[in-house]
Amino acid sequence: MKDEKVMITCCSDGTRPVIFKIERLDYKVLYIDGISCDGCREKIRSALETLDGVSGVTFREEFAEVFLEKDMDDARLAEIVERCGAYRVARID
């Protein structure tokens, strides 16, 4: 395939061939200081999802996963988060 993020594969379930389309998701992990409630998370999620190239944001206990359709500069992601209020991006992986 021409898209390096998509792979087509197949196998058999014993009775018929099964075809799978597998898409690779790129994401960055943001460690954000200052989040105290779900309102904080929602404010940050909404701001990040307005960026062209961000397809979704999922919060975990200690970090946020930002799913990307294209590469995004770490400084830009940190800037958007820190504009939301008293938050600081400690690290991006």
Coordinates of N, CA, C and O in Angstrom, one line a residue:
M1 N 0.8 -1.2 0.0 CA 0.0 0.0 0.0 C 0.9 1.2 0.0 O 2.0 1.2 0.5
K2 N 0.3 2.3 -0.5 CA 1.1 3.6 -0.6 C 1.2 4.3 0.8 O 2.1 5.0 1.0
D3 N 0.2 4.1 1.6 CA 0.2 4.8 2.9 C 0.9 3.9 3.9 O 0.5 2.8 4.2
E4 N 2.1 4.4 4.5 CA 2.9 3.6 5.4 C 2.2 3.4 6.7 O 2.7 2.6 7.5
K5 N 1.1 4.1 7.0 CA 0.4 3.9 8.3 C -0.7 2.8 8.2 O -1.3 2.5 9.2
V6 N -0.9 2.3 7.0 CA -2.0 1.3 6.8 C -1.4 0.0 6.3 O -0.6 0.0 5.4
M7 N -1.9 -1.1 6.8 CA -1.5 -2.4 6.4 C -2.7 -3.3 6.2 O -3.6 -3.3 7.1
I8 N -2.8 -4.0 5.1 CA -3.8 -5.0 4.9 C -3.2 -6.4 5.1 O -2.2 -6.7 4.6
T9 N -3.9 -7.2 5.9 CA -3.4 -8.6 6.1 C -4.6 -9.5 6.1 O -5.8 -9.1 6.2
C10 N -4.3 -10.8 6.0 CA -5.4 -11.7 6.1 C -5.0 -13.0 6.8 O -3.8 -13.2 7.0
C11 N -6.0 -13.7 7.2 CA -5.7 -15.0 7.8 C -7.0 -15.9 7.6 O -7.9 -15.4 6.9
S12 N -7.1 -17.0 8.2 CA -8.3 -17.8 8.1 C -8.8 -18.1 9.5 O -8.1 -18.4 10.4
D13 N -10.1 -18.1 9.6 CA -10.7 -18.4 10.9 C -11.1 -19.9 10.9 O -11.8 -20.4 11.7
G14 N -10.6 -20.6 9.9 CA -10.9 -22.1 9.8 C -11.9 -22.4 8.8 O -11.9 -23.5 8.3
T15 N -12.8 -21.5 8.4 CA -13.8 -21.7 7.4 C -13.7 -20.8 6.2 O -14.1 -21.1 5.1
R16 N -13.2 -19.6 6.4 CA -13.1 -18.6 5.3 C -12.0 -17.6 5.6 O -11.6 -17.4 6.7
P17 N -11.5 -17.0 4.5 CA -10.5 -16.0 4.8 C -11.0 -14.7 5.4 O -12.2 -14.4 5.2
V18 N -10.2 -14.1 6.3 CA -10.6 -12.9 7.0 C -9.6 -11.9 6.6 O -8.4 -12.1 6.8
I19 N -10.0 -10.7 6.2 CA -9.1 -9.6 5.8 C -9.2 -8.5 6.9 O -10.3 -8.1 7.3
F20 N -8.1 -8.0 7.3 CA -8.0 -7.0 8.3 C -7.3 -5.8 7.7 O -6.3 -5.9 7.0
K21 N -7.8 -4.6 8.1 CA -7.1 -3.3 7.8 C -6.6 -2.8 9.1 O -7.3 -2.6 10.1
I22 N -5.2 -2.7 9.2 CA -4.6 -2.2 10.4 C -4.0 -0.8 10.2 O -3.3 -0.6 9.2
E23 N -4.4 0.1 11.0 CA -3.9 1.5 10.9 C -3.0 1.8 12.1 O -3.4 1.5 13.3
R24 N -1.8 2.3 11.9 CA -0.9 2.7 12.9 C -1.3 4.1 13.4 O -1.5 5.0 12.6
L25 N -1.5 4.3 14.7 CA -1.8 5.6 15.3 C -0.5 6.2 15.9 O 0.2 5.5 16.6
D26 N -0.2 7.4 15.5 CA 0.9 8.2 16.1 C 0.3 9.0 17.3 O -0.8 9.5 17.2
Y27 N 1.1 9.0 18.3 CA 0.6 9.8 19.5 C 1.8 10.3 20.3 O 2.9 9.8 20.1
K28 N 1.5 11.3 21.1 CA 2.5 11.8 22.0 C 1.9 11.8 23.4 O 0.7 11.9 23.6
V29 N 2.8 11.5 24.4 CA 2.3 11.5 25.8 C 2.7 12.8 26.4 O 3.9 13.1 26.4
L30 N 1.8 13.5 27.0 CA 2.0 14.8 27.7 C 1.8 14.6 29.2 O 0.7 14.1 29.6
Y31 N 2.8 14.9 30.0 CA 2.8 14.9 31.4 C 2.5 16.3 31.8 O 3.3 17.2 31.6
I32 N 1.3 16.6 32.4 CA 0.8 17.9 32.6 C 0.6 18.1 34.1 O -0.1 17.4 34.8
D33 N 1.3 19.2 34.7 CA 1.1 19.5 36.1 C -0.1 20.5 36.2 O -0.2 21.4 35.3
G34 N -0.8 20.4 37.3 CA -1.8 21.4 37.6 C -3.3 21.0 37.3 O -4.2 21.7 37.6
I35 N -3.4 19.7 36.8 CA -4.8 19.2 36.6 C -5.4 18.7 37.9 O -4.8 17.9 38.6
S36 N -6.6 19.3 38.2 CA -7.2 18.9 39.5 C -8.5 18.3 39.4 O -9.1 17.8 40.4
C37 N -9.2 18.4 38.2 CA -10.5 17.9 38.1 C -10.9 17.5 36.6 O -10.1 17.8 35.7
D38 N -12.0 17.0 36.4 CA -12.5 16.6 35.1 C -12.7 17.9 34.2 O -12.5 17.8 33.0
G39 N -13.1 19.0 34.8 CA -13.2 20.3 34.1 C -11.9 20.7 33.5 O -11.9 21.2 32.3
C40 N -10.8 20.5 34.2 CA -9.5 20.8 33.7 C -9.2 20.0 32.5 O -8.7 20.5 31.4
R41 N -9.4 18.7 32.6 CA -9.2 17.7 31.5 C -10.0 18.1 30.3 O -9.5 18.1 29.2
E42 N -11.3 18.5 30.5 CA -12.1 18.8 29.3 C -11.7 20.1 28.7 O -11.7 20.2 27.4
K43 N -11.2 21.1 29.4 CA -10.7 22.3 28.9 C -9.5 22.1 28.0 O -9.4 22.6 26.9
I44 N -8.6 21.2 28.5 CA -7.4 20.9 27.8 C -7.7 20.1 26.5 O -7.2 20.3 25.4
R45 N -8.6 19.1 26.7 CA -9.0 18.2 25.6 C -9.6 19.1 24.4 O -9.2 18.9 23.3
S46 N -10.5 20.0 24.8 CA -11.1 20.8 23.8 C -10.1 21.7 23.0 O -10.2 21.8 21.8
A47 N -9.2 22.2 23.8 CA -8.2 23.1 23.1 C -7.3 22.3 22.2 O -7.0 22.8 21.1
L48 N -6.8 21.2 22.6 CA -5.9 20.3 21.8 C -6.6 19.8 20.5 O -6.1 19.8 19.5
E49 N -7.9 19.5 20.7 CA -8.7 18.9 19.6 C -9.0 19.9 18.5 O -9.4 19.6 17.4
T50 N -8.8 21.2 18.8 CA -9.0 22.3 17.8 C -7.9 22.4 16.8 O -8.0 23.0 15.8
L51 N -6.7 21.8 17.2 CA -5.5 21.8 16.4 C -5.7 20.9 15.1 O -6.1 19.8 15.3
D52 N -5.3 21.4 14.0 CA -5.3 20.6 12.8 C -4.2 19.5 12.9 O -3.1 19.8 13.2
G53 N -4.6 18.3 12.8 CA -3.7 17.2 13.0 C -3.9 16.4 14.2 O -3.3 15.3 14.4
V54 N -4.7 16.9 15.2 CA -5.0 16.2 16.4 C -6.3 15.5 16.2 O -7.3 16.1 16.0
S55 N -6.3 14.1 16.3 CA -7.5 13.4 16.1 C -8.2 13.0 17.4 O -9.4 12.6 17.4
G56 N -7.6 13.1 18.5 CA -8.2 12.8 19.8 C -7.2 12.9 21.0 O -6.0 13.0 20.8
V57 N -7.8 13.0 22.2 CA -7.0 13.1 23.4 C -7.7 12.2 24.4 O -8.9 12.2 24.6
T58 N -6.8 11.4 25.1 CA -7.3 10.5 26.1 C -6.5 10.8 27.4 O -5.2 10.8 27.3
F59 N -7.1 11.0 28.5 CA -6.4 11.2 29.7 C -6.3 9.9 30.5 O -7.2 9.1 30.6
R60 N -5.1 9.7 31.0 CA -4.8 8.5 31.9 C -4.5 9.1 33.3 O -4.6 10.3 33.5
E61 N -4.2 8.3 34.2 CA -4.0 8.7 35.6 C -2.9 9.8 35.7 O -3.1 10.9 36.3
E62 N -1.8 9.6 35.0 CA -0.6 10.5 35.2 C -0.3 11.3 33.9 O 0.6 12.1 34.0
F63 N -1.0 11.1 32.8 CA -0.6 11.7 31.6 C -1.8 11.8 30.6 O -2.8 11.2 30.9
A64 N -1.6 12.5 29.5 CA -2.6 12.6 28.4 C -1.9 12.0 27.2 O -0.8 12.3 26.9
E65 N -2.7 11.2 26.4 CA -2.3 10.7 25.1 C -2.9 11.6 24.1 O -4.1 11.7 24.0
V66 N -2.1 12.2 23.2 CA -2.6 13.1 22.1 C -2.4 12.3 20.8 O -1.2 12.1 20.4
F67 N -3.5 11.9 20.2 CA -3.4 11.1 18.9 C -3.3 12.1 17.7 O -4.0 13.0 17.6
L68 N -2.3 11.8 16.9 CA -2.0 12.7 15.8 C -2.1 12.1 14.4 O -1.8 10.9 14.2
E69 N -2.7 12.9 13.5 CA -2.8 12.5 12.1 C -1.5 12.8 11.3 O -1.2 12.3 10.3
K70 N -0.7 13.8 11.9 CA 0.6 14.2 11.3 C 1.5 14.6 12.5 O 1.0 14.9 13.6
D71 N 2.7 14.7 12.2 CA 3.7 15.1 13.3 C 3.4 16.6 13.7 O 3.0 17.4 12.9
M72 N 3.5 16.8 15.0 CA 3.3 18.1 15.6 C 4.4 18.5 16.5 O 4.9 17.6 17.2
D73 N 4.8 19.7 16.4 CA 5.9 20.2 17.3 C 5.5 20.2 18.7 O 4.4 20.6 19.1
D74 N 6.4 19.7 19.6 CA 6.1 19.6 21.0 C 5.9 21.0 21.6 O 5.0 21.1 22.5
A75 N 6.6 22.0 21.2 CA 6.4 23.3 21.7 C 5.0 23.8 21.5 O 4.4 24.5 22.3
R76 N 4.4 23.5 20.3 CA 3.1 23.9 20.0 C 2.0 23.3 20.9 O 1.1 23.9 21.4
L77 N 2.2 22.0 21.1 CA 1.3 21.3 22.0 C 1.4 21.9 23.4 O 0.3 22.1 24.1
A78 N 2.6 22.1 23.9 CA 2.8 22.7 25.3 C 2.1 24.0 25.4 O 1.5 24.4 26.4
E79 N 2.3 24.8 24.3 CA 1.7 26.2 24.3 C 0.2 26.2 24.4 O -0.4 26.9 25.2
I80 N -0.4 25.3 23.7 CA -1.9 25.2 23.7 C -2.4 24.8 25.1 O -3.3 25.3 25.7
V81 N -1.7 23.8 25.7 CA -2.1 23.3 27.1 C -1.9 24.5 28.1 O -2.8 24.8 28.9
E82 N -0.8 25.2 28.0 CA -0.5 26.2 29.0 C -1.3 27.4 28.9 O -1.5 28.2 29.8
R83 N -1.9 27.7 27.7 CA -2.8 28.8 27.5 C -4.2 28.5 28.2 O -5.0 29.4 28.3
C84 N -4.4 27.3 28.5 CA -5.7 26.9 29.1 C -5.9 27.3 30.6 O -6.9 27.3 31.1
G85 N -4.8 27.7 31.2 CA -4.8 28.1 32.6 C -3.5 27.8 33.3 O -2.4 27.9 32.7
A86 N -3.6 27.5 34.6 CA -2.4 27.3 35.4 C -1.8 25.9 35.2 O -1.7 25.2 36.2
Y87 N -1.6 25.5 34.0 CA -1.1 24.2 33.7 C 0.4 24.3 33.2 O 0.7 25.3 32.5
R88 N 1.2 23.3 33.4 CA 2.5 23.3 32.9 C 2.8 21.9 32.3 O 2.6 20.9 33.0
V89 N 3.3 21.8 31.1 CA 3.7 20.5 30.5 C 5.1 20.2 31.0 O 6.0 20.9 30.7
A90 N 5.2 19.2 31.8 CA 6.5 18.8 32.4 C 7.4 18.1 31.5 O 8.6 18.2 31.5
R91 N 6.7 17.3 30.6 CA 7.5 16.4 29.7 C 6.6 15.9 28.6 O 5.4 15.7 28.8
I92 N 7.2 15.7 27.4 CA 6.5 15.1 26.3 C 7.3 14.0 25.8 O 8.5 14.1 25.4
D93 N 6.7 12.8 25.7 CA 7.3 11.6 25.1 C 6.7 11.2 23.8 O 5.5 11.4 23.6

